Amino acid sequence: MMLGMVLMISPAVAADSLPPALQAKVEQYKKKMAEWAADPAIVAAVKEANARGSLAGMSNSKWLEVDEKSPTSQAFTTSKAGLIIKKWEEDKQINKLVVRDEKGNLVAASTKPLLYNNAIRPVYINAMKGEPWAAGNIAPDPTTQVKSVQASAPIMDGGKVIGVVHAGITTE
């Protein structure tokens, strides 16, 4: 019986493992994201967003209706934090970079993400535990559709997690 359980578990584990070179790349970006998460301008933007709260009436379904070129969407990419992460995202090894507040709401982004709030997604939940995180699989990024590994790091203030920086790490 025990052997049968091991055989049942092993294929699932193998399906969720990354090739060694990609795993090394992901680990490198987790460290880089932890550094980015400590940037004083990013911390300040998240603290401000946490104090302010989410956009009035904004939901994921309403966010889908917001045009990428609208002032509402552009505010997240042209803010001080948005300009910083757009500069970091010039590294073509990542295809999206997003900053979220303590509730998973959008604070800044290099491009308009698919979701305004991703509080129920593993990329948010795991980083909110206080450690950098990465998925163990390759999948199309929900926003860019580029094959990626999703990764995130907590944004800390005084030892407390106040938000998340999240990226799609390009696999090709």
Short mmCIF file of N, CA and C in Angstrom, two decimals:
data_model
loop_
_atom_site.label_atom_id
_atom_site.label_comp_id
_atom_site.label_asym_id
_atom_site.label_seq_id
_atom_site.Cartn_x
_atom_site.Cartn_y
_atom_site.Cartn_z
N MET A 1 0.83 -1.20 0.00
CA MET A 1 0.00 0.00 0.00
C MET A 1 0.87 1.26 0.00
N MET A 2 1.91 1.28 0.82
CA MET A 2 2.78 2.44 0.87
C MET A 2 3.45 2.69 -0.48
N LEU A 3 3.92 1.66 -1.16
CA LEU A 3 4.54 1.81 -2.47
C LEU A 3 3.54 2.42 -3.46
N GLY A 4 2.30 1.99 -3.41
CA GLY A 4 1.26 2.54 -4.29
C GLY A 4 1.07 4.02 -4.05
N MET A 5 1.13 4.47 -2.79
CA MET A 5 0.98 5.89 -2.48
C MET A 5 2.18 6.67 -3.03
N VAL A 6 3.37 6.10 -2.91
CA VAL A 6 4.55 6.78 -3.42
C VAL A 6 4.46 6.92 -4.94
N LEU A 7 4.03 5.88 -5.61
CA LEU A 7 3.90 5.94 -7.07
C LEU A 7 2.84 6.94 -7.49
N MET A 8 1.77 7.04 -6.71
CA MET A 8 0.72 8.00 -7.04
C MET A 8 1.20 9.44 -6.85
N ILE A 9 2.04 9.67 -5.85
CA ILE A 9 2.50 11.02 -5.55
C ILE A 9 3.63 11.44 -6.48
N SER A 10 4.53 10.55 -6.81
CA SER A 10 5.73 10.91 -7.57
C SER A 10 5.45 11.61 -8.90
N PRO A 11 4.51 11.13 -9.74
CA PRO A 11 4.27 11.83 -11.00
C PRO A 11 3.82 13.27 -10.81
N ALA A 12 3.01 13.53 -9.80
CA ALA A 12 2.55 14.90 -9.56
C ALA A 12 3.71 15.79 -9.17
N VAL A 13 4.61 15.28 -8.34
CA VAL A 13 5.76 16.07 -7.94
C VAL A 13 6.63 16.34 -9.16
N ALA A 14 6.85 15.33 -9.97
CA ALA A 14 7.68 15.49 -11.17
C ALA A 14 7.06 16.52 -12.13
N ALA A 15 5.76 16.55 -12.25
CA ALA A 15 5.09 17.46 -13.16
C ALA A 15 5.26 18.91 -12.69
N ASP A 16 5.48 19.12 -11.40
CA ASP A 16 5.60 20.46 -10.85
C ASP A 16 7.05 20.84 -10.55
N SER A 17 8.01 20.17 -11.16
CA SER A 17 9.40 20.55 -10.92
C SER A 17 9.93 21.26 -12.16
N LEU A 18 10.81 22.20 -11.91
CA LEU A 18 11.38 22.99 -13.00
C LEU A 18 12.74 22.42 -13.40
N PRO A 19 13.11 22.54 -14.66
CA PRO A 19 14.46 22.14 -15.07
C PRO A 19 15.49 22.90 -14.23
N PRO A 20 16.64 22.29 -13.92
CA PRO A 20 17.63 22.93 -13.04
C PRO A 20 18.04 24.35 -13.46
N ALA A 21 18.27 24.59 -14.73
CA ALA A 21 18.68 25.93 -15.17
C ALA A 21 17.56 26.95 -14.91
N LEU A 22 16.32 26.56 -15.17
CA LEU A 22 15.20 27.47 -14.91
C LEU A 22 15.02 27.67 -13.42
N GLN A 23 15.17 26.62 -12.63
CA GLN A 23 15.05 26.76 -11.17
C GLN A 23 16.09 27.75 -10.65
N ALA A 24 17.31 27.68 -11.17
CA ALA A 24 18.36 28.60 -10.76
C ALA A 24 17.97 30.04 -11.12
N LYS A 25 17.42 30.22 -12.31
CA LYS A 25 16.97 31.54 -12.76
C LYS A 25 15.87 32.08 -11.83
N VAL A 26 14.91 31.22 -11.50
CA VAL A 26 13.81 31.60 -10.61
C VAL A 26 14.36 32.02 -9.24
N GLU A 27 15.30 31.25 -8.71
CA GLU A 27 15.89 31.58 -7.41
C GLU A 27 16.59 32.93 -7.46
N GLN A 28 17.28 33.21 -8.56
CA GLN A 28 17.95 34.49 -8.76
C GLN A 28 16.92 35.63 -8.72
N TYR A 29 15.79 35.43 -9.40
CA TYR A 29 14.77 36.48 -9.43
C TYR A 29 14.03 36.61 -8.11
N LYS A 30 13.89 35.56 -7.37
CA LYS A 30 13.29 35.68 -6.04
C LYS A 30 14.15 36.59 -5.16
N LYS A 31 15.46 36.44 -5.25
CA LYS A 31 16.37 37.31 -4.48
C LYS A 31 16.27 38.75 -4.97
N LYS A 32 16.24 38.93 -6.28
CA LYS A 32 16.13 40.26 -6.86
C LYS A 32 14.80 40.92 -6.45
N MET A 33 13.73 40.13 -6.46
CA MET A 33 12.42 40.67 -6.08
C MET A 33 12.39 41.07 -4.61
N ALA A 34 13.08 40.32 -3.76
CA ALA A 34 13.16 40.68 -2.34
C ALA A 34 13.88 42.03 -2.18
N GLU A 35 14.90 42.26 -3.00
CA GLU A 35 15.59 43.56 -2.99
C GLU A 35 14.65 44.66 -3.47
N TRP A 36 13.95 44.40 -4.56
CA TRP A 36 13.00 45.38 -5.08
C TRP A 36 11.92 45.70 -4.06
N ALA A 37 11.46 44.68 -3.35
CA ALA A 37 10.40 44.87 -2.35
C ALA A 37 10.84 45.77 -1.21
N ALA A 38 12.15 45.90 -1.01
CA ALA A 38 12.68 46.74 0.06
C ALA A 38 12.97 48.17 -0.40
N ASP A 39 12.76 48.46 -1.67
CA ASP A 39 13.01 49.81 -2.18
C ASP A 39 12.12 50.79 -1.42
N PRO A 40 12.70 51.86 -0.84
CA PRO A 40 11.91 52.80 -0.03
C PRO A 40 10.70 53.40 -0.77
N ALA A 41 10.83 53.66 -2.06
CA ALA A 41 9.70 54.23 -2.81
C ALA A 41 8.56 53.21 -2.95
N ILE A 42 8.90 51.93 -3.09
CA ILE A 42 7.88 50.88 -3.20
C ILE A 42 7.20 50.70 -1.85
N VAL A 43 7.99 50.66 -0.78
CA VAL A 43 7.42 50.53 0.57
C VAL A 43 6.48 51.71 0.85
N ALA A 44 6.93 52.92 0.52
CA ALA A 44 6.10 54.11 0.75
C ALA A 44 4.80 54.05 -0.05
N ALA A 45 4.87 53.61 -1.30
CA ALA A 45 3.66 53.52 -2.13
C ALA A 45 2.67 52.52 -1.54
N VAL A 46 3.17 51.40 -1.04
CA VAL A 46 2.28 50.39 -0.46
C VAL A 46 1.69 50.89 0.85
N LYS A 47 2.50 51.54 1.67
CA LYS A 47 1.97 52.11 2.92
C LYS A 47 0.86 53.11 2.63
N GLU A 48 1.07 53.96 1.63
CA GLU A 48 0.07 54.94 1.24
C GLU A 48 -1.21 54.25 0.73
N ALA A 49 -1.03 53.22 -0.09
CA ALA A 49 -2.18 52.49 -0.63
C ALA A 49 -2.95 51.78 0.50
N ASN A 50 -2.22 51.22 1.46
CA ASN A 50 -2.90 50.56 2.58
C ASN A 50 -3.71 51.55 3.40
N ALA A 51 -3.18 52.76 3.58
CA ALA A 51 -3.90 53.79 4.34
C ALA A 51 -5.11 54.30 3.56
N ARG A 52 -4.97 54.41 2.25
CA ARG A 52 -6.02 54.96 1.39
C ARG A 52 -7.14 53.95 1.12
N GLY A 53 -6.78 52.67 0.96
CA GLY A 53 -7.77 51.66 0.59
C GLY A 53 -7.90 51.53 -0.92
N SER A 54 -8.73 50.63 -1.34
CA SER A 54 -8.87 50.34 -2.76
C SER A 54 -9.64 51.45 -3.48
N LEU A 55 -9.56 51.41 -4.80
CA LEU A 55 -10.35 52.35 -5.60
C LEU A 55 -11.83 52.13 -5.30
N ALA A 56 -12.54 53.19 -5.11
CA ALA A 56 -13.97 53.09 -4.79
C ALA A 56 -14.71 52.28 -5.84
N GLY A 57 -15.37 51.24 -5.39
CA GLY A 57 -16.21 50.44 -6.28
C GLY A 57 -15.47 49.51 -7.23
N MET A 58 -14.14 49.45 -7.15
CA MET A 58 -13.39 48.62 -8.10
C MET A 58 -13.46 47.15 -7.69
N SER A 59 -13.69 46.32 -8.68
CA SER A 59 -13.70 44.86 -8.51
C SER A 59 -12.95 44.27 -9.70
N ASN A 60 -12.68 43.00 -9.65
CA ASN A 60 -12.01 42.37 -10.79
C ASN A 60 -12.86 42.45 -12.06
N SER A 61 -14.16 42.28 -11.93
CA SER A 61 -15.01 42.34 -13.13
C SER A 61 -15.04 43.77 -13.70
N LYS A 62 -15.08 44.79 -12.83
CA LYS A 62 -15.04 46.17 -13.32
C LYS A 62 -13.67 46.48 -13.93
N TRP A 63 -12.61 45.91 -13.33
CA TRP A 63 -11.26 46.15 -13.83
C TRP A 63 -11.11 45.65 -15.27
N LEU A 64 -11.77 44.54 -15.58
CA LEU A 64 -11.70 44.00 -16.94
C LEU A 64 -12.25 44.99 -17.96
N GLU A 65 -13.17 45.85 -17.54
CA GLU A 65 -13.77 46.84 -18.43
C GLU A 65 -12.91 48.10 -18.60
N VAL A 66 -11.90 48.26 -17.73
CA VAL A 66 -11.05 49.45 -17.78
C VAL A 66 -10.07 49.30 -18.94
N ASP A 67 -10.08 50.27 -19.83
CA ASP A 67 -9.17 50.25 -20.98
C ASP A 67 -7.73 50.48 -20.51
N GLU A 68 -6.81 49.79 -21.14
CA GLU A 68 -5.40 49.88 -20.79
C GLU A 68 -4.85 51.30 -20.90
N LYS A 69 -5.43 52.10 -21.79
CA LYS A 69 -4.96 53.47 -22.01
C LYS A 69 -5.75 54.50 -21.21
N SER A 70 -6.69 54.06 -20.41
CA SER A 70 -7.50 54.99 -19.63
C SER A 70 -6.67 55.60 -18.49
N PRO A 71 -7.09 56.78 -18.02
CA PRO A 71 -6.39 57.40 -16.89
C PRO A 71 -6.37 56.49 -15.64
N THR A 72 -7.42 55.73 -15.44
CA THR A 72 -7.47 54.82 -14.29
C THR A 72 -6.37 53.78 -14.38
N SER A 73 -6.22 53.16 -15.51
CA SER A 73 -5.18 52.15 -15.70
C SER A 73 -3.80 52.79 -15.71
N GLN A 74 -3.66 53.89 -16.43
CA GLN A 74 -2.36 54.56 -16.56
C GLN A 74 -1.83 55.07 -15.22
N ALA A 75 -2.71 55.37 -14.28
CA ALA A 75 -2.27 55.85 -12.97
C ALA A 75 -1.36 54.83 -12.28
N PHE A 76 -1.56 53.55 -12.54
CA PHE A 76 -0.76 52.51 -11.89
C PHE A 76 0.60 52.32 -12.55
N THR A 77 0.72 52.70 -13.81
CA THR A 77 1.99 52.53 -14.52
C THR A 77 2.80 53.82 -14.56
N THR A 78 2.17 54.96 -14.29
CA THR A 78 2.87 56.24 -14.37
C THR A 78 3.13 56.87 -13.01
N SER A 79 2.68 56.26 -11.94
CA SER A 79 2.98 56.75 -10.59
C SER A 79 4.48 56.58 -10.35
N LYS A 80 4.99 57.15 -9.28
CA LYS A 80 6.42 57.01 -8.96
C LYS A 80 6.79 55.53 -8.87
N ALA A 81 5.99 54.74 -8.15
CA ALA A 81 6.26 53.30 -8.02
C ALA A 81 6.10 52.61 -9.37
N GLY A 82 5.11 53.00 -10.14
CA GLY A 82 4.90 52.41 -11.46
C GLY A 82 6.08 52.63 -12.39
N LEU A 83 6.65 53.83 -12.36
CA LEU A 83 7.80 54.13 -13.20
C LEU A 83 9.03 53.34 -12.76
N ILE A 84 9.18 53.14 -11.47
CA ILE A 84 10.30 52.34 -10.96
C ILE A 84 10.18 50.91 -11.45
N ILE A 85 9.00 50.31 -11.30
CA ILE A 85 8.90 48.91 -11.70
C ILE A 85 8.92 48.74 -13.22
N LYS A 86 8.46 49.75 -13.95
CA LYS A 86 8.59 49.68 -15.42
C LYS A 86 10.07 49.65 -15.81
N LYS A 87 10.89 50.39 -15.08
CA LYS A 87 12.33 50.39 -15.35
C LYS A 87 12.91 49.01 -15.03
N TRP A 88 12.52 48.41 -13.90
CA TRP A 88 13.01 47.07 -13.53
C TRP A 88 12.55 46.04 -14.55
N GLU A 89 11.35 46.21 -15.10
CA GLU A 89 10.79 45.26 -16.03
C GLU A 89 11.41 45.34 -17.41
N GLU A 90 12.28 46.33 -17.63
CA GLU A 90 13.02 46.39 -18.89
C GLU A 90 13.92 45.16 -19.05
N ASP A 91 14.20 44.50 -17.94
CA ASP A 91 14.92 43.22 -17.95
C ASP A 91 13.97 42.23 -18.64
N LYS A 92 14.31 41.79 -19.82
CA LYS A 92 13.40 40.97 -20.63
C LYS A 92 13.23 39.54 -20.10
N GLN A 93 13.86 39.24 -18.96
CA GLN A 93 13.66 37.92 -18.34
C GLN A 93 12.37 37.89 -17.52
N ILE A 94 11.76 39.06 -17.33
CA ILE A 94 10.45 39.12 -16.69
C ILE A 94 9.50 39.79 -17.67
N ASN A 95 8.24 39.37 -17.67
CA ASN A 95 7.29 39.90 -18.64
C ASN A 95 6.16 40.68 -17.98
N LYS A 96 6.23 40.81 -16.67
CA LYS A 96 5.22 41.59 -15.95
C LYS A 96 5.75 41.79 -14.54
N LEU A 97 5.53 42.96 -13.97
CA LEU A 97 5.91 43.23 -12.59
C LEU A 97 4.79 44.04 -11.98
N VAL A 98 4.31 43.59 -10.82
CA VAL A 98 3.15 44.20 -10.19
C VAL A 98 3.41 44.36 -8.69
N VAL A 99 2.93 45.45 -8.11
CA VAL A 99 2.98 45.67 -6.67
C VAL A 99 1.54 45.68 -6.16
N ARG A 100 1.34 44.97 -5.06
CA ARG A 100 0.01 44.85 -4.45
C ARG A 100 0.04 45.30 -2.99
N ASP A 101 -1.10 45.76 -2.49
CA ASP A 101 -1.19 46.17 -1.09
C ASP A 101 -1.50 44.99 -0.19
N GLU A 102 -1.76 45.27 1.09
CA GLU A 102 -1.99 44.21 2.07
C GLU A 102 -3.26 43.40 1.82
N LYS A 103 -4.15 43.91 0.97
CA LYS A 103 -5.38 43.19 0.66
C LYS A 103 -5.36 42.59 -0.74
N GLY A 104 -4.24 42.72 -1.45
CA GLY A 104 -4.12 42.16 -2.80
C GLY A 104 -4.52 43.11 -3.90
N ASN A 105 -4.83 44.36 -3.54
CA ASN A 105 -5.23 45.36 -4.54
C ASN A 105 -4.01 45.92 -5.26
N LEU A 106 -4.20 46.30 -6.48
CA LEU A 106 -3.16 46.87 -7.32
C LEU A 106 -2.65 48.19 -6.74
N VAL A 107 -1.32 48.34 -6.69
CA VAL A 107 -0.67 49.58 -6.27
C VAL A 107 0.10 50.18 -7.44
N ALA A 108 0.85 49.34 -8.15
CA ALA A 108 1.65 49.80 -9.29
C ALA A 108 1.88 48.60 -10.21
N ALA A 109 2.13 48.89 -11.49
CA ALA A 109 2.33 47.79 -12.44
C ALA A 109 3.14 48.27 -13.64
N SER A 110 3.85 47.34 -14.24
CA SER A 110 4.59 47.65 -15.47
C SER A 110 3.66 47.62 -16.68
N THR A 111 2.54 46.94 -16.55
CA THR A 111 1.51 46.86 -17.58
C THR A 111 0.19 46.60 -16.87
N LYS A 112 -0.92 46.83 -17.52
CA LYS A 112 -2.21 46.58 -16.88
C LYS A 112 -2.38 45.08 -16.65
N PRO A 113 -2.42 44.65 -15.37
CA PRO A 113 -2.61 43.22 -15.09
C PRO A 113 -4.05 42.80 -15.32
N LEU A 114 -4.23 41.50 -15.46
CA LEU A 114 -5.56 40.96 -15.68
C LEU A 114 -6.48 41.25 -14.49
N LEU A 115 -5.95 41.14 -13.27
CA LEU A 115 -6.76 41.31 -12.08
C LEU A 115 -6.40 42.57 -11.31
N TYR A 116 -7.41 43.23 -10.79
CA TYR A 116 -7.18 44.36 -9.88
C TYR A 116 -6.79 43.83 -8.51
N ASN A 117 -7.43 42.76 -8.08
CA ASN A 117 -7.15 42.15 -6.78
C ASN A 117 -6.84 40.67 -6.99
N ASN A 118 -5.73 40.23 -6.46
CA ASN A 118 -5.38 38.82 -6.59
C ASN A 118 -5.18 38.14 -5.23
N ALA A 119 -5.92 38.59 -4.24
CA ALA A 119 -5.76 38.09 -2.87
C ALA A 119 -6.03 36.59 -2.71
N ILE A 120 -6.70 35.97 -3.66
CA ILE A 120 -6.95 34.53 -3.53
C ILE A 120 -6.00 33.69 -4.37
N ARG A 121 -5.02 34.33 -4.98
CA ARG A 121 -4.07 33.62 -5.85
C ARG A 121 -2.83 33.20 -5.04
N PRO A 122 -2.25 32.04 -5.37
CA PRO A 122 -1.06 31.57 -4.65
C PRO A 122 0.10 32.56 -4.66
N VAL A 123 0.27 33.31 -5.74
CA VAL A 123 1.37 34.26 -5.85
C VAL A 123 1.26 35.35 -4.78
N TYR A 124 0.06 35.68 -4.38
CA TYR A 124 -0.16 36.67 -3.32
C TYR A 124 -0.13 35.99 -1.94
N ILE A 125 -0.90 34.96 -1.80
CA ILE A 125 -1.03 34.27 -0.51
C ILE A 125 0.32 33.83 0.04
N ASN A 126 1.14 33.23 -0.80
CA ASN A 126 2.42 32.70 -0.32
C ASN A 126 3.40 33.79 0.07
N ALA A 127 3.48 34.87 -0.67
CA ALA A 127 4.39 35.96 -0.30
C ALA A 127 3.92 36.65 0.98
N MET A 128 2.62 36.69 1.21
CA MET A 128 2.10 37.31 2.43
C MET A 128 2.51 36.54 3.69
N LYS A 129 3.04 35.35 3.52
CA LYS A 129 3.56 34.57 4.65
C LYS A 129 4.93 35.07 5.09
N GLY A 130 5.54 35.98 4.30
CA GLY A 130 6.78 36.61 4.71
C GLY A 130 8.04 36.13 4.04
N GLU A 131 7.93 35.27 3.03
CA GLU A 131 9.11 34.76 2.33
C GLU A 131 8.88 34.84 0.82
N PRO A 132 9.97 35.05 0.05
CA PRO A 132 9.82 34.99 -1.41
C PRO A 132 9.29 33.61 -1.82
N TRP A 133 8.53 33.57 -2.90
CA TRP A 133 7.85 32.35 -3.34
C TRP A 133 7.89 32.27 -4.86
N ALA A 134 7.87 31.05 -5.37
CA ALA A 134 7.70 30.85 -6.81
C ALA A 134 6.92 29.57 -7.06
N ALA A 135 6.14 29.59 -8.11
CA ALA A 135 5.40 28.39 -8.52
C ALA A 135 6.39 27.33 -8.98
N GLY A 136 5.98 26.09 -8.94
CA GLY A 136 6.83 24.99 -9.39
C GLY A 136 6.49 24.53 -10.78
N ASN A 137 5.77 25.36 -11.53
CA ASN A 137 5.38 24.97 -12.88
C ASN A 137 5.45 26.16 -13.85
N ILE A 138 5.46 25.82 -15.11
CA ILE A 138 5.46 26.81 -16.19
C ILE A 138 4.03 26.89 -16.73
N ALA A 139 3.55 28.12 -16.92
CA ALA A 139 2.22 28.32 -17.48
C ALA A 139 2.17 29.67 -18.16
N PRO A 140 1.25 29.88 -19.10
CA PRO A 140 1.11 31.20 -19.69
C PRO A 140 0.73 32.21 -18.62
N ASP A 141 1.42 33.35 -18.60
CA ASP A 141 1.07 34.40 -17.65
C ASP A 141 -0.35 34.87 -17.96
N PRO A 142 -1.20 35.03 -16.95
CA PRO A 142 -2.58 35.44 -17.21
C PRO A 142 -2.71 36.78 -17.93
N THR A 143 -1.75 37.67 -17.73
CA THR A 143 -1.80 38.98 -18.36
C THR A 143 -1.13 39.00 -19.73
N THR A 144 0.10 38.48 -19.80
CA THR A 144 0.90 38.60 -21.02
C THR A 144 0.80 37.40 -21.95
N GLN A 145 0.34 36.27 -21.44
CA GLN A 145 0.26 35.01 -22.16
C GLN A 145 1.63 34.45 -22.54
N VAL A 146 2.71 35.00 -21.98
CA VAL A 146 4.06 34.50 -22.18
C VAL A 146 4.29 33.35 -21.20
N LYS A 147 4.90 32.25 -21.67
CA LYS A 147 5.20 31.13 -20.77
C LYS A 147 6.09 31.63 -19.65
N SER A 148 5.62 31.41 -18.40
CA SER A 148 6.27 32.02 -17.24
C SER A 148 6.20 31.12 -16.03
N VAL A 149 7.03 31.47 -15.06
CA VAL A 149 6.91 30.95 -13.70
C VAL A 149 6.52 32.17 -12.86
N GLN A 150 5.43 32.07 -12.15
CA GLN A 150 4.98 33.16 -11.29
C GLN A 150 5.81 33.17 -10.02
N ALA A 151 6.24 34.36 -9.59
CA ALA A 151 7.04 34.49 -8.39
C ALA A 151 6.64 35.77 -7.66
N SER A 152 6.92 35.80 -6.36
CA SER A 152 6.57 36.97 -5.57
C SER A 152 7.45 37.07 -4.34
N ALA A 153 7.48 38.27 -3.79
CA ALA A 153 8.22 38.53 -2.56
C ALA A 153 7.41 39.48 -1.70
N PRO A 154 7.51 39.33 -0.38
CA PRO A 154 6.77 40.23 0.50
C PRO A 154 7.40 41.62 0.56
N ILE A 155 6.57 42.61 0.71
CA ILE A 155 7.02 43.98 0.97
C ILE A 155 6.84 44.18 2.46
N MET A 156 7.93 44.51 3.13
CA MET A 156 7.95 44.57 4.59
C MET A 156 8.08 46.01 5.08
N ASP A 157 7.50 46.25 6.24
CA ASP A 157 7.66 47.52 6.94
C ASP A 157 7.76 47.21 8.42
N GLY A 158 8.93 47.43 8.99
CA GLY A 158 9.11 47.15 10.42
C GLY A 158 8.86 45.70 10.79
N GLY A 159 9.23 44.78 9.93
CA GLY A 159 9.06 43.36 10.21
C GLY A 159 7.67 42.83 9.90
N LYS A 160 6.77 43.68 9.42
CA LYS A 160 5.40 43.27 9.09
C LYS A 160 5.23 43.26 7.56
N VAL A 161 4.58 42.23 7.05
CA VAL A 161 4.27 42.18 5.62
C VAL A 161 3.14 43.15 5.33
N ILE A 162 3.39 44.08 4.40
CA ILE A 162 2.37 45.09 4.07
C ILE A 162 1.90 45.00 2.64
N GLY A 163 2.54 44.14 1.84
CA GLY A 163 2.17 44.00 0.45
C GLY A 163 3.04 42.99 -0.25
N VAL A 164 2.94 42.93 -1.58
CA VAL A 164 3.62 41.91 -2.37
C VAL A 164 4.11 42.52 -3.68
N VAL A 165 5.30 42.11 -4.11
CA VAL A 165 5.75 42.39 -5.46
C VAL A 165 5.70 41.05 -6.20
N HIS A 166 5.16 41.05 -7.40
CA HIS A 166 4.84 39.82 -8.13
C HIS A 166 5.33 39.96 -9.57
N ALA A 167 5.91 38.88 -10.09
CA ALA A 167 6.42 38.91 -11.46
C ALA A 167 6.11 37.62 -12.20
N GLY A 168 6.04 37.75 -13.51
CA GLY A 168 6.03 36.60 -14.40
C GLY A 168 7.46 36.46 -14.93
N ILE A 169 8.14 35.40 -14.56
CA ILE A 169 9.51 35.17 -15.01
C ILE A 169 9.45 34.38 -16.30
N THR A 170 9.95 34.99 -17.37
CA THR A 170 9.89 34.39 -18.70
C THR A 170 10.72 33.12 -18.76
N THR A 171 10.14 32.06 -19.34
CA THR A 171 10.83 30.76 -19.36
C THR A 171 11.50 30.46 -20.69
N GLU A 172 11.25 31.23 -21.73
CA GLU A 172 11.82 30.95 -23.05
C GLU A 172 12.95 31.90 -23.38
#
